[in-house]
Short mmCIF file of N, CA and C in Angstrom, two decimals:
data_model
loop_
_atom_site.label_atom_id
_atom_site.label_comp_id
_atom_site.label_asym_id
_atom_site.label_seq_id
_atom_site.Cartn_x
_atom_site.Cartn_y
_atom_site.Cartn_z
N UNK H 27 -26.24 0.19 -4.45
CA UNK H 27 -25.41 0.33 -5.22
C UNK H 27 -25.32 -1.18 -6.09
N UNK H 28 -25.20 -1.01 -7.68
CA UNK H 28 -25.22 -1.88 -8.16
C UNK H 28 -23.93 -2.43 -8.41
N UNK H 29 -23.32 -3.87 -8.07
CA UNK H 29 -22.14 -4.17 -8.12
C UNK H 29 -21.54 -4.06 -9.46
N UNK H 30 -22.09 -4.39 -10.56
CA UNK H 30 -21.29 -4.41 -11.74
C UNK H 30 -21.16 -2.85 -12.33
N UNK H 31 -22.12 -1.94 -11.87
CA UNK H 31 -21.91 -0.80 -12.23
C UNK H 31 -20.77 0.08 -11.50
N UNK H 32 -20.78 -0.40 -10.17
CA UNK H 32 -19.54 0.10 -9.35
C UNK H 32 -18.24 -0.35 -9.81
N UNK H 33 -18.15 -1.38 -10.24
CA UNK H 33 -16.66 -2.22 -10.72
C UNK H 33 -16.57 -1.14 -11.92
N UNK H 34 -17.64 -0.89 -12.92
CA UNK H 34 -17.46 -0.05 -14.08
C UNK H 34 -16.85 1.25 -13.75
N UNK H 35 -17.50 1.80 -12.96
CA UNK H 35 -17.19 3.15 -12.22
C UNK H 35 -15.68 3.36 -11.55
N UNK H 36 -15.54 2.29 -11.15
CA UNK H 36 -14.10 2.14 -10.40
C UNK H 36 -13.20 2.10 -11.23
N UNK H 37 -13.35 1.28 -12.39
CA UNK H 37 -12.20 0.97 -13.36
C UNK H 37 -12.12 2.56 -14.22
N UNK H 38 -13.24 3.30 -14.45
CA UNK H 38 -13.19 4.53 -15.00
C UNK H 38 -12.66 5.49 -14.10
N UNK H 39 -12.59 5.34 -12.77
CA UNK H 39 -11.79 6.25 -11.96
C UNK H 39 -10.49 5.91 -11.90
N UNK H 40 -10.26 4.72 -12.02
CA UNK H 40 -8.75 4.30 -12.01
C UNK H 40 -7.93 4.72 -13.17
N UNK H 41 -8.59 4.61 -14.38
CA UNK H 41 -8.02 4.94 -15.48
C UNK H 41 -7.83 6.66 -15.65
N UNK H 42 -8.70 7.32 -14.86
CA UNK H 42 -8.80 8.73 -14.99
C UNK H 42 -7.79 9.24 -13.99
N UNK H 43 -7.44 8.51 -12.86
CA UNK H 43 -6.48 9.07 -11.88
C UNK H 43 -5.06 8.63 -12.61
N UNK H 44 -5.05 7.28 -13.42
CA UNK H 44 -3.57 7.30 -13.89
C UNK H 44 -3.22 8.05 -15.03
N UNK H 45 -4.33 8.68 -15.58
CA UNK H 45 -4.06 9.78 -16.49
C UNK H 45 -3.41 11.18 -15.78
N UNK H 46 -3.57 11.32 -14.51
CA UNK H 46 -3.15 12.43 -13.82
C UNK H 46 -4.09 13.36 -13.41
N UNK H 47 -5.59 13.25 -13.74
CA UNK H 47 -6.21 14.18 -13.40
C UNK H 47 -6.54 14.37 -11.91
N UNK H 48 -6.88 15.53 -11.48
CA UNK H 48 -7.21 15.80 -9.98
C UNK H 48 -8.57 15.04 -9.69
N UNK H 49 -8.99 15.19 -8.39
CA UNK H 49 -10.34 14.75 -8.00
C UNK H 49 -11.52 15.83 -8.48
N UNK H 50 -11.29 16.78 -8.57
CA UNK H 50 -12.40 17.63 -9.16
C UNK H 50 -12.46 17.40 -10.61
N UNK H 51 -11.56 17.20 -11.38
CA UNK H 51 -11.69 16.94 -12.65
C UNK H 51 -12.23 15.44 -12.79
N UNK H 52 -11.93 14.53 -11.96
CA UNK H 52 -12.49 13.00 -12.33
C UNK H 52 -13.84 13.13 -11.71
N UNK H 53 -14.47 13.78 -10.80
CA UNK H 53 -15.86 14.10 -10.42
C UNK H 53 -16.60 14.69 -11.72
N UNK H 54 -16.03 15.83 -12.42
CA UNK H 54 -16.54 16.29 -13.47
C UNK H 54 -16.82 15.39 -14.79
N UNK H 55 -15.62 14.55 -14.92
CA UNK H 55 -15.80 13.70 -15.91
C UNK H 55 -16.87 12.64 -15.63
N UNK H 56 -17.08 12.08 -14.36
CA UNK H 56 -17.98 11.29 -14.01
C UNK H 56 -19.28 12.04 -13.99
N UNK H 57 -19.74 13.07 -13.83
CA UNK H 57 -20.85 13.78 -13.97
C UNK H 57 -21.23 13.61 -15.48
N UNK H 58 -20.26 13.85 -16.41
CA UNK H 58 -20.51 14.05 -17.82
C UNK H 58 -20.74 12.88 -18.37
N UNK H 59 -20.53 11.73 -17.69
CA UNK H 59 -20.84 10.20 -18.28
C UNK H 59 -22.40 10.06 -18.04
N UNK H 60 -23.12 10.93 -17.13
CA UNK H 60 -24.48 10.78 -16.76
C UNK H 60 -24.85 10.59 -15.26
N UNK H 61 -23.58 10.40 -14.58
CA UNK H 61 -24.14 9.95 -13.16
C UNK H 61 -24.62 11.29 -12.38
N UNK H 62 -25.31 11.06 -11.49
CA UNK H 62 -25.77 12.13 -10.67
C UNK H 62 -24.93 12.63 -9.73
N UNK H 63 -25.03 13.77 -9.14
CA UNK H 63 -23.76 14.63 -8.42
C UNK H 63 -23.57 13.63 -7.05
N UNK H 64 -24.70 13.29 -6.63
CA UNK H 64 -24.44 12.51 -5.33
C UNK H 64 -23.95 11.22 -5.63
N UNK H 65 -24.43 10.35 -6.55
CA UNK H 65 -23.82 9.11 -6.83
C UNK H 65 -22.27 9.37 -7.04
N UNK H 66 -21.97 10.13 -8.21
CA UNK H 66 -20.63 10.43 -8.47
C UNK H 66 -19.73 10.62 -7.17
N UNK H 67 -20.36 11.27 -6.23
CA UNK H 67 -19.39 11.66 -5.00
C UNK H 67 -19.32 10.46 -4.35
N UNK H 68 -20.41 9.51 -4.13
CA UNK H 68 -20.60 8.37 -3.57
C UNK H 68 -19.46 7.31 -3.98
N UNK H 69 -19.34 7.25 -5.24
CA UNK H 69 -18.85 6.31 -5.85
C UNK H 69 -17.37 6.55 -5.82
N UNK H 70 -16.88 7.89 -5.69
CA UNK H 70 -15.47 8.32 -5.73
C UNK H 70 -15.22 8.23 -4.41
N UNK H 71 -15.89 8.56 -3.23
CA UNK H 71 -15.49 8.37 -1.85
C UNK H 71 -15.08 6.65 -1.48
N UNK H 72 -16.21 6.00 -2.03
CA UNK H 72 -16.04 4.56 -1.91
C UNK H 72 -14.55 4.06 -2.57
N UNK H 73 -14.29 4.57 -3.81
CA UNK H 73 -12.93 4.03 -4.43
C UNK H 73 -11.90 4.66 -3.67
N UNK H 74 -11.85 5.79 -3.16
CA UNK H 74 -10.88 6.32 -2.08
C UNK H 74 -10.71 5.30 -1.04
N UNK H 75 -11.76 4.84 -0.38
CA UNK H 75 -11.63 4.02 0.67
C UNK H 75 -11.08 2.80 0.28
N UNK H 76 -11.58 2.32 -0.62
CA UNK H 76 -11.23 0.90 -1.16
C UNK H 76 -9.44 0.78 -1.44
N UNK H 77 -9.10 2.14 -1.98
CA UNK H 77 -7.67 2.04 -2.29
C UNK H 77 -6.93 2.35 -1.31
N UNK H 78 -7.32 3.23 -0.12
CA UNK H 78 -6.34 3.25 0.94
C UNK H 78 -6.34 2.09 1.90
N UNK H 79 -7.51 1.37 1.61
CA UNK H 79 -7.47 0.05 2.80
C UNK H 79 -6.58 -0.86 1.98
N UNK H 80 -6.49 -1.18 0.64
CA UNK H 80 -5.49 -1.79 0.02
C UNK H 80 -4.05 -1.30 0.09
N UNK H 81 -3.79 -0.34 0.12
CA UNK H 81 -2.44 0.31 0.56
C UNK H 81 -2.12 0.10 2.01
N UNK H 82 -3.13 0.33 2.92
CA UNK H 82 -2.74 -0.15 4.32
C UNK H 82 -2.50 -1.34 4.50
N UNK H 83 -2.98 -2.20 3.67
CA UNK H 83 -2.75 -3.70 4.23
C UNK H 83 -1.47 -4.09 3.51
N UNK H 84 -1.24 -3.69 2.32
CA UNK H 84 0.46 -3.71 1.88
C UNK H 84 1.47 -3.35 2.87
N UNK H 85 1.23 -2.00 3.50
CA UNK H 85 1.88 -1.51 4.24
C UNK H 85 2.13 -2.33 5.44
N UNK H 86 1.04 -2.98 5.97
CA UNK H 86 1.22 -4.01 7.10
C UNK H 86 1.98 -5.17 6.80
N UNK H 87 1.91 -5.57 5.74
CA UNK H 87 2.78 -6.77 5.09
C UNK H 87 4.10 -6.48 5.05
N UNK H 88 4.50 -5.35 4.59
CA UNK H 88 5.85 -4.82 4.37
C UNK H 88 6.36 -4.72 5.91
N UNK H 89 5.69 -4.12 6.56
CA UNK H 89 6.16 -4.12 8.26
C UNK H 89 6.47 -5.35 8.79
N UNK H 90 5.47 -6.25 8.46
CA UNK H 90 5.56 -7.49 9.00
C UNK H 90 7.00 -8.49 8.52
N UNK H 91 7.13 -8.43 7.28
CA UNK H 91 8.16 -8.97 6.57
C UNK H 91 9.30 -8.55 7.13
N UNK H 92 9.57 -7.05 7.26
CA UNK H 92 10.94 -6.32 8.07
C UNK H 92 11.22 -6.78 9.28
N UNK H 93 9.98 -6.73 10.12
CA UNK H 93 10.23 -7.27 11.42
C UNK H 93 10.70 -8.65 11.78
N UNK H 94 10.24 -9.45 10.75
CA UNK H 94 10.65 -10.89 10.85
C UNK H 94 11.96 -11.05 10.36
N UNK H 95 12.55 -10.22 9.31
CA UNK H 95 13.87 -10.24 9.01
C UNK H 95 14.76 -9.73 9.81
N UNK H 96 14.49 -8.58 10.53
CA UNK H 96 14.98 -8.21 11.47
C UNK H 96 15.25 -9.07 13.15
N UNK H 97 14.24 -9.81 13.11
CA UNK H 97 14.41 -10.85 14.20
C UNK H 97 15.15 -12.02 13.94
N UNK H 98 14.99 -12.28 12.57
CA UNK H 98 15.98 -13.29 12.10
C UNK H 98 17.31 -13.05 12.13
N UNK H 99 17.47 -12.11 11.55
CA UNK H 99 19.06 -11.57 11.60
C UNK H 99 19.61 -11.35 13.15
N UNK H 100 18.84 -10.95 13.93
CA UNK H 100 19.23 -11.17 15.27
C UNK H 100 19.51 -12.15 15.94
N UNK H 101 18.59 -13.37 15.53
CA UNK H 101 18.78 -14.80 16.07
C UNK H 101 20.06 -15.46 15.40
N UNK H 102 20.22 -15.05 14.20
CA UNK H 102 21.37 -15.73 13.40
C UNK H 102 22.58 -15.10 13.88
N UNK H 103 22.55 -13.84 14.23
CA UNK H 103 23.84 -13.45 14.82
C UNK H 103 24.15 -14.04 16.16
N UNK H 104 23.17 -13.96 17.06
CA UNK H 104 23.41 -14.76 18.33
C UNK H 104 24.01 -16.00 18.24
N UNK H 105 23.39 -16.79 17.29
CA UNK H 105 23.86 -18.35 17.13
C UNK H 105 25.15 -18.35 16.33
N UNK H 106 25.61 -17.47 15.33
CA UNK H 106 26.79 -17.55 14.70
C UNK H 106 28.03 -17.03 15.32
N UNK H 107 27.66 -15.92 16.63
CA UNK H 107 28.56 -15.44 17.12
C UNK H 107 29.01 -16.20 18.26
N UNK H 108 28.32 -17.13 18.83
CA UNK H 108 28.58 -17.98 19.96
C UNK H 108 29.33 -19.08 19.39
N UNK H 109 28.95 -19.45 17.97
CA UNK H 109 29.84 -20.69 17.52
C UNK H 109 31.26 -19.89 16.69
N UNK H 110 31.22 -18.72 16.69
CA UNK H 110 32.37 -18.18 16.15
C UNK H 110 32.59 -18.30 14.80
N UNK H 111 31.61 -18.37 14.28
CA UNK H 111 31.34 -18.13 12.31
C UNK H 111 31.35 -16.85 12.14
N UNK H 112 31.22 -16.71 10.84
CA UNK H 112 31.19 -15.51 10.49
C UNK H 112 29.65 -14.97 10.25
N UNK H 113 29.31 -13.84 10.86
CA UNK H 113 28.15 -13.39 11.09
C UNK H 113 27.80 -12.15 10.23
N UNK H 114 28.45 -11.78 9.61
CA UNK H 114 28.25 -10.57 8.70
C UNK H 114 27.16 -10.49 7.95
N UNK H 115 26.67 -11.41 7.33
CA UNK H 115 25.60 -11.39 6.40
C UNK H 115 24.30 -11.22 7.44
N UNK H 116 24.23 -11.98 8.61
CA UNK H 116 23.02 -11.77 9.35
C UNK H 116 23.05 -10.67 10.04
N UNK H 117 24.30 -10.02 10.59
CA UNK H 117 24.03 -8.96 11.27
C UNK H 117 24.02 -7.52 10.22
N UNK H 118 24.59 -7.41 9.09
CA UNK H 118 24.36 -6.43 8.46
C UNK H 118 23.26 -6.45 7.05
N UNK H 119 23.42 -7.60 6.52
CA UNK H 119 22.61 -7.89 5.36
C UNK H 119 20.99 -8.01 5.71
N UNK H 120 20.57 -8.78 6.88
CA UNK H 120 19.28 -8.94 7.14
C UNK H 120 18.97 -7.59 7.76
N UNK H 121 19.64 -6.94 8.56
CA UNK H 121 19.06 -5.86 9.23
C UNK H 121 18.84 -4.77 8.31
N UNK H 122 19.55 -4.65 7.35
CA UNK H 122 19.50 -3.58 6.48
C UNK H 122 18.31 -3.64 5.65
N UNK H 123 17.85 -4.87 5.06
CA UNK H 123 16.89 -5.31 4.21
C UNK H 123 15.58 -4.96 5.14
N UNK H 124 15.53 -5.73 6.42
CA UNK H 124 14.80 -5.58 7.37
C UNK H 124 13.95 -3.86 7.63
N UNK H 125 15.04 -3.16 7.76
CA UNK H 125 14.85 -1.80 8.03
C UNK H 125 14.43 -1.10 6.89
N UNK H 126 14.63 -1.59 5.63
CA UNK H 126 14.15 -0.65 4.71
C UNK H 126 12.57 -1.34 4.47
N UNK H 127 12.41 -2.34 4.56
CA UNK H 127 11.00 -2.89 4.43
C UNK H 127 10.02 -2.24 5.71
N UNK H 128 10.63 -2.31 6.88
CA UNK H 128 9.83 -1.54 7.78
C UNK H 128 9.58 -0.11 7.55
N UNK H 129 10.72 0.60 7.26
CA UNK H 129 10.38 2.19 6.67
C UNK H 129 9.43 2.25 5.63
N UNK H 130 9.53 1.41 4.49
CA UNK H 130 8.67 1.65 3.54
C UNK H 130 7.21 1.44 3.71
N UNK H 131 7.13 0.29 5.05
CA UNK H 131 5.70 -0.03 5.32
C UNK H 131 5.21 1.29 6.17
N UNK H 132 6.48 1.66 7.09
CA UNK H 132 5.54 3.06 7.74
C UNK H 132 5.43 4.24 6.95
N UNK H 133 6.00 4.55 5.95
CA UNK H 133 5.93 5.41 5.07
C UNK H 133 4.47 5.47 4.30
N UNK H 134 4.21 4.00 3.74
CA UNK H 134 2.89 3.93 3.31
C UNK H 134 1.74 3.98 4.28
N UNK H 135 2.01 3.66 5.64
CA UNK H 135 0.94 3.69 6.33
C UNK H 135 0.79 5.46 6.62
N UNK H 136 1.87 6.06 7.06
CA UNK H 136 1.56 7.40 7.19
C UNK H 136 0.98 8.21 6.07
N UNK H 137 1.21 8.11 4.82
CA UNK H 137 0.91 8.70 3.91
C UNK H 137 -0.58 8.59 3.38
#
């Protein structure tokens, strides 16, 4: 596969997907541009693979940041509780933000 042509086809597929077209309609539009059936199908499956890999990597980043915030909130709560300081932000704030990020990452991983 030619890299420059692949980038052009990927850009065309992305714009068609943003217009709200279904997979069959996108393949039909690719065939109308002059691509052969096998090549169009191959480009489309490669585009889906690249898109899902990017989404999966972003989901792992969300989960990692969320786990880091949960751990940090736990440690701050322990330290502040023993020193009899106000630990509400560490206990509630970091925990809620961490959980939201972990859940968002897990939802992205499962979809």
